[in-house]
CSV table of C-alpha atoms and ligand atoms in Angstrom, one decimal:
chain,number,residue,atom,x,y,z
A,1,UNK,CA,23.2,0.5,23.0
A,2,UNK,CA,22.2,3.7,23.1
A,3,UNK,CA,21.3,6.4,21.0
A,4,UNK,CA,19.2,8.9,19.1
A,5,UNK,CA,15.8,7.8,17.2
A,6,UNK,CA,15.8,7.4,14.5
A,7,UNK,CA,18.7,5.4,14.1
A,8,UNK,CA,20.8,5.7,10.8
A,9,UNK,CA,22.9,3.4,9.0
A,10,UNK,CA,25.7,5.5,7.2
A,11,UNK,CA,27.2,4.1,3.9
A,12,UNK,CA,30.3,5.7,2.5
A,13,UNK,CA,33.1,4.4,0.1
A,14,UNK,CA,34.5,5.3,-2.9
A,15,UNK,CA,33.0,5.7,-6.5
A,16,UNK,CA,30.4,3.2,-8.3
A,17,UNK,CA,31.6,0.7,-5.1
A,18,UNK,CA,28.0,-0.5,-4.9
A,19,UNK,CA,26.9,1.7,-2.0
A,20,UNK,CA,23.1,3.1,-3.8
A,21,UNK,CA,22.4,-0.5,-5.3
A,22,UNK,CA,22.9,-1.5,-1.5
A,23,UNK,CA,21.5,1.2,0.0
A,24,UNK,CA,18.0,1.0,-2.1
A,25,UNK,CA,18.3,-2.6,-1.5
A,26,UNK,CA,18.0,-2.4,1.9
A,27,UNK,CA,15.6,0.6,2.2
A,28,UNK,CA,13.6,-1.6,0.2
A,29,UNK,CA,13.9,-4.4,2.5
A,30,UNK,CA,13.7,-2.6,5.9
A,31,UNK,CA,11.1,0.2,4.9
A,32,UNK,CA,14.3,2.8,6.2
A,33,UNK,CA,14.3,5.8,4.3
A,34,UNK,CA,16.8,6.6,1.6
A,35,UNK,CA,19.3,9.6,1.4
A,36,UNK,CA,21.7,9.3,-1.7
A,37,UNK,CA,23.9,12.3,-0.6
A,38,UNK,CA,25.9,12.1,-3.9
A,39,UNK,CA,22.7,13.0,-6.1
A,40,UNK,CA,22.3,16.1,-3.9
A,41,UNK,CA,25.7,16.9,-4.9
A,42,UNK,CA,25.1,16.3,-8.8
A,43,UNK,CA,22.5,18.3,-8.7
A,44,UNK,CA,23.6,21.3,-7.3
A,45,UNK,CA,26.3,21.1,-10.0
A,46,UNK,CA,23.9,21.1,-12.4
A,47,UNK,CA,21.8,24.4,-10.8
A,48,UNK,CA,25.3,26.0,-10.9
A,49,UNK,CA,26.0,25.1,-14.4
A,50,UNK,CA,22.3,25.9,-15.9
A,51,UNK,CA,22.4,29.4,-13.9
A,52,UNK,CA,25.8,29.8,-15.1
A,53,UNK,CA,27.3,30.6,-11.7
A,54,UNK,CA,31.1,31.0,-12.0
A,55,UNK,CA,33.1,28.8,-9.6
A,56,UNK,CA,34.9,31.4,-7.8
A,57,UNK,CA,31.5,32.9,-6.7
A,58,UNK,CA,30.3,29.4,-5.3
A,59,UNK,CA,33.7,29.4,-3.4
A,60,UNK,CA,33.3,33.0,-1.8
A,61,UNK,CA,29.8,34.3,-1.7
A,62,UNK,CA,27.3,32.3,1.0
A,63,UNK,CA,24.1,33.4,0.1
A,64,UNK,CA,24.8,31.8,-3.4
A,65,UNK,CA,25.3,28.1,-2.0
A,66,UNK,CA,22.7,28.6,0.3
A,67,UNK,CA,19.9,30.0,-2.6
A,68,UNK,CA,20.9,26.8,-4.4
A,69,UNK,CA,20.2,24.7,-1.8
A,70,UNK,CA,17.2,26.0,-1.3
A,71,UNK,CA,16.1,25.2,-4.8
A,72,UNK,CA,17.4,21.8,-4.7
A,73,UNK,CA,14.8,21.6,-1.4
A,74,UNK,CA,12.0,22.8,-3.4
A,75,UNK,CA,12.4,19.9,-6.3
A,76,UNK,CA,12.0,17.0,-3.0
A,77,UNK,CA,8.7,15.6,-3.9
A,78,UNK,CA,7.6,13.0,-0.8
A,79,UNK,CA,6.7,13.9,3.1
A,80,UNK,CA,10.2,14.8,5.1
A,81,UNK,CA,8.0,14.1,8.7
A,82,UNK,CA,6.4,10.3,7.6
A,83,UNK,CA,8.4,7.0,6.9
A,84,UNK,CA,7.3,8.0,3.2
A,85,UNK,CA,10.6,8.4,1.8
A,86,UNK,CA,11.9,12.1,0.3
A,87,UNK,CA,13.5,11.6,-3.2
A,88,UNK,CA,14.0,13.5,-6.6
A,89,UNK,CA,11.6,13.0,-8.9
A,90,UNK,CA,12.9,11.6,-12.4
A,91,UNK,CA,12.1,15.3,-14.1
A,92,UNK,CA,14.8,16.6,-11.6
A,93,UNK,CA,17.1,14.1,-12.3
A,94,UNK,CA,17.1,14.2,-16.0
A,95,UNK,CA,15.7,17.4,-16.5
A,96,UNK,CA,18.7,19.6,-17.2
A,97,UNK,CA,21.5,17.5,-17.8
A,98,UNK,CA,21.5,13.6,-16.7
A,99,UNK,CA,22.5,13.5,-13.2
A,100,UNK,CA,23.8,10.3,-13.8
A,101,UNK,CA,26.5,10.9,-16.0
A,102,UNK,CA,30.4,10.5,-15.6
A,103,UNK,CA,30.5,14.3,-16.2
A,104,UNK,CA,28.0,15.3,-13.7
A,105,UNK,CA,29.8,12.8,-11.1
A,106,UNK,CA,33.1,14.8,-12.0
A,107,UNK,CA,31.8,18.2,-11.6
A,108,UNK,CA,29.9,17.3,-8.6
A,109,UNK,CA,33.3,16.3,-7.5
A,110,UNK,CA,34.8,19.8,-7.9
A,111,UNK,CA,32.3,21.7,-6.5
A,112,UNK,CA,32.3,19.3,-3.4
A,113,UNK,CA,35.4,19.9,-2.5
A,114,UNK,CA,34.1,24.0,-1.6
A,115,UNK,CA,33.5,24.5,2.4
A,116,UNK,CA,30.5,27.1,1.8
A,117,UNK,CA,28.7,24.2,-0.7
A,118,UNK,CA,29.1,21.4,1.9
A,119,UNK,CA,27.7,23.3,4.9
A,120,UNK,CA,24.6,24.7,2.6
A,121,UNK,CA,23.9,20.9,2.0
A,122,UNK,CA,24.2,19.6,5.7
A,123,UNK,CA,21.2,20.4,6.9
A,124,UNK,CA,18.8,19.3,3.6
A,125,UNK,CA,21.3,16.4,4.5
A,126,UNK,CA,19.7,16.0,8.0
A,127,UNK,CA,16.1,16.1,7.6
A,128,UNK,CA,16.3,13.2,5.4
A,129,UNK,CA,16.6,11.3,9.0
A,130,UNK,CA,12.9,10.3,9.9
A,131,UNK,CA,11.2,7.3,11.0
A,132,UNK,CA,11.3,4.4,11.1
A,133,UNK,CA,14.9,5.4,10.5
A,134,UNK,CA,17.4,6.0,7.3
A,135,UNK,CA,20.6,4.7,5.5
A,136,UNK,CA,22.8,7.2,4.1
A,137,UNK,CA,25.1,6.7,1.2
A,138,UNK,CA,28.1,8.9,0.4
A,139,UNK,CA,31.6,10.2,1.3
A,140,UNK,CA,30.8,11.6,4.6
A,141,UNK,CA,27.9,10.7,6.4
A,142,UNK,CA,29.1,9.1,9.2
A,143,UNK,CA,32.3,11.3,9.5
A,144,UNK,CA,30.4,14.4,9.0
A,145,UNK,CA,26.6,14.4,8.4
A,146,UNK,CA,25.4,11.9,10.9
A,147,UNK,CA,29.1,11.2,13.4
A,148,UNK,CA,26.4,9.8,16.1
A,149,UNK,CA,25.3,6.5,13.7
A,150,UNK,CA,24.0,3.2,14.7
A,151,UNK,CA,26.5,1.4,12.3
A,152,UNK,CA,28.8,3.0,9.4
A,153,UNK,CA,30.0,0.5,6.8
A,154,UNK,CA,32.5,1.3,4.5
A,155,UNK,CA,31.8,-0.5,1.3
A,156,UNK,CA,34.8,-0.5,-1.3
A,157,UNK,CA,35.9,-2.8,-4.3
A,158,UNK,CA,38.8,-3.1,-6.6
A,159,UNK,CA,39.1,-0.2,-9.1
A,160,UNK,CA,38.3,-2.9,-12.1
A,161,UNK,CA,35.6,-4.1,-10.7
A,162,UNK,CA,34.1,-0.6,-9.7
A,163,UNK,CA,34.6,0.4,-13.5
A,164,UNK,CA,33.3,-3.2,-14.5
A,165,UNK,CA,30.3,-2.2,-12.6
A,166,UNK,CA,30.1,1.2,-13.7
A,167,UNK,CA,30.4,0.2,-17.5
A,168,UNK,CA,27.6,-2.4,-17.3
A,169,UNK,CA,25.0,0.2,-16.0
A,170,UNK,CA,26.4,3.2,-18.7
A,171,UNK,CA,25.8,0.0,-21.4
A,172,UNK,CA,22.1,-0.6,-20.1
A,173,UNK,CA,21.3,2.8,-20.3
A,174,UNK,CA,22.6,3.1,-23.9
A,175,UNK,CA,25.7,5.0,-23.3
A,176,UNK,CA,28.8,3.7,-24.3
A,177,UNK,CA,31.8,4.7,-22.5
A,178,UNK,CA,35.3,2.9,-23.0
A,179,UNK,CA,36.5,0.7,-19.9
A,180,UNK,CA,40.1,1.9,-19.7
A,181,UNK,CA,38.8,5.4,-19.5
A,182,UNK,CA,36.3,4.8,-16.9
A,183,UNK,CA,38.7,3.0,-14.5
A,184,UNK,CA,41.3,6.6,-15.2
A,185,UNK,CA,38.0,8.7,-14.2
A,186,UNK,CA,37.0,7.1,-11.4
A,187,UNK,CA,40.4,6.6,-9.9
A,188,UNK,CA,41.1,10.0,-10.7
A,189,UNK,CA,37.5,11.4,-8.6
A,190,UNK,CA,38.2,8.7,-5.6
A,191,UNK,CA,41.8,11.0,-5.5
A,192,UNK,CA,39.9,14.4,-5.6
A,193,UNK,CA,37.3,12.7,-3.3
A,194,UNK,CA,39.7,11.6,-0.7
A,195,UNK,CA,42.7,14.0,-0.7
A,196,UNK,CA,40.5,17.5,-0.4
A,197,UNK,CA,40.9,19.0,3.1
A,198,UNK,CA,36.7,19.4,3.6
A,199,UNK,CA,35.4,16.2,4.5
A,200,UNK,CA,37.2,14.0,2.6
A,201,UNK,CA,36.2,10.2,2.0
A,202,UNK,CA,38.3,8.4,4.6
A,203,UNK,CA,37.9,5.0,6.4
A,204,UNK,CA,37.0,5.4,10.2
A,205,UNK,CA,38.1,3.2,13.0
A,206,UNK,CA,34.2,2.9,13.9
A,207,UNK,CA,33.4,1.3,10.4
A,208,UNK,CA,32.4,-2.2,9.6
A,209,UNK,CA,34.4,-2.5,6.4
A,210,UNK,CA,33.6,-4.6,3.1
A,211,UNK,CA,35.5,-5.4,0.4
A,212,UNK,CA,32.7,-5.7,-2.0
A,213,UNK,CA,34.8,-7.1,-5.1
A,214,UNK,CA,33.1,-10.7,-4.6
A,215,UNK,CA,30.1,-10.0,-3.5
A,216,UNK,CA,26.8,-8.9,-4.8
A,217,UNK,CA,24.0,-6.4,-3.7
A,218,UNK,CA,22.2,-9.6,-1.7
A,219,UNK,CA,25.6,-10.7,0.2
A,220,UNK,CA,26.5,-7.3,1.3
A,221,UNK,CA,22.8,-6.2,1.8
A,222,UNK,CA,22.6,-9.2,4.0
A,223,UNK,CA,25.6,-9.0,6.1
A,224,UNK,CA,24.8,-4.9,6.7
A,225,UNK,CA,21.3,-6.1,7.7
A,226,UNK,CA,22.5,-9.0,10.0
A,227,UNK,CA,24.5,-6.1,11.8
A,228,UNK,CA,21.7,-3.7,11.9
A,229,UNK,CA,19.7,-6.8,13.4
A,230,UNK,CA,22.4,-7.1,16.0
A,231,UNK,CA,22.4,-3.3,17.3
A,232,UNK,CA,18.6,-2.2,17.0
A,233,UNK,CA,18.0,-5.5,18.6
A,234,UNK,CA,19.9,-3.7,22.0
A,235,UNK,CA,18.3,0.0,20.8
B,1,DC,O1,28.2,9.1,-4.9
B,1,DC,P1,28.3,9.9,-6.3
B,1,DC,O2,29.3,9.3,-7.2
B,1,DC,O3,27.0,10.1,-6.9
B,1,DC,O4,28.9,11.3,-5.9
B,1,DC,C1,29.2,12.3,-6.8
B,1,DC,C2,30.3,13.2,-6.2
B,1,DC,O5,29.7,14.0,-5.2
B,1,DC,C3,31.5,12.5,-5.6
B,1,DC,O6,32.5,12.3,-6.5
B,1,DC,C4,31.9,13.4,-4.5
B,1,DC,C5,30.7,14.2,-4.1
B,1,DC,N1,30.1,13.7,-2.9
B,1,DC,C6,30.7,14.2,-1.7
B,1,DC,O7,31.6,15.0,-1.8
B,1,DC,N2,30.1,13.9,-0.5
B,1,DC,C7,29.1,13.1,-0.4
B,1,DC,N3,28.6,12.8,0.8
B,1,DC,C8,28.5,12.5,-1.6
B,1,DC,C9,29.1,12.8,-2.8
């Protein structure tokens, strides 16, 4: 096969389907660098909500998404050139307002779904590709952010089991959230996610689809990893 170095693996699916666990798993495992597009998103919700930028702004004025990805670029700590990955530090994530949370997932959500916000992101999005190559996690990457991909997977689960999931890590963090309401929530975002006209989560013919529901991190790492094998192997 052949194709453009360094080679990414892209990683989309819907909400809390186990695409970051798998994703760190195997940048871990591989030494590939690690782009978790969805934080990118959560943050810039939170710049928009701490500078107390009104929605309709975001929507119409340019210069505003672009100024807040340019901040979100300045809080990367790590080396975008070596195979040193490029992350958030844990100040940036929890700094004003958890990233993490339900709420920031939600409004990340909404302001996703705005042209001008996706096309600021797309090229911080890009230069997270550096050797010896990266995996990707999110809605779009191999539809949008990286089409020319070594391998897209498209890693989904039941809605129970997602909110299953999703309820387990809220409870070891200390927060407790109710099940019933998590599954409504996330249901609810993977509609938003997938029905808004900018690059909406969808499944592509090109994917390698998993049903995840089953399977943990080390089955689905390893049959992602068995795939990669397959193709770098004819890079
Ligand atoms: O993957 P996540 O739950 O952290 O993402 C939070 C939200 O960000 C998600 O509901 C939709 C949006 N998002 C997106 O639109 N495109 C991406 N590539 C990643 C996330």
């Amino acid at each position: 096969m052949v194709g453009i170095y360094p080679p990414v693996i892209t990683i989309d699916g819907p909400s809390a389907s186990g695409k970051g666990a798998v994703s760190e798993f195997l940048s871990n495992k591989t030494g590939f660098n690690y782009l978790d597009s969805g934080l990118l998103y959560r943050l810039f919700g939170l710049e928009v909500l701490s500078q107390g930028i009104s929605l309709s702004v975001l929507a119409d004025d340019w210069s505003e998404s672009k100024r807040l990805a340019e901040c979100l670029e300045a809080k990367l700590v790590g080396s975008p050139k070596e195979t040193k990955n490029r992350s958030f530090s844990q100040v940036s994530i929890n700094g004003n307002g958890d990233a993490r949370t339900e709420q920031a997932g939600a409004f990340a959500s909404k302001i996703a779904k705005m042209p001008l916000v996706r096309r600021a992101l797309l090229d911080l999005q890009r230069s997270f590709r550096a050797r010896p190559g990266l995996i990707a996690d999110g809605r779009d990457m191999g539809s949008v952010v990286f089409p020319d991909a070594l391998l897209k997977v498209f890693l989904t689960a039941s809605p129970s089991c997602r909110a299953e999931r999703r309820h387990k890590q809220l409870k070891d963090k200390g927060i407790d959230v109710s099940l019933v309401a998590l599954e409504t929530s996330l249901v609810d975002r993977d509609y938003h996610d997938s029905s808004r006209r900018a690059s909406p989560l969808k499944f592509l013919e090109d994917s390698m689809v998993i049903d995840s529901t089953d399977l943990d991190i080390v089955q689905v790492s390893y049959m992602i990893e068995k795939k990669m094998g397959d193709l770098l192997g004819e890079w």
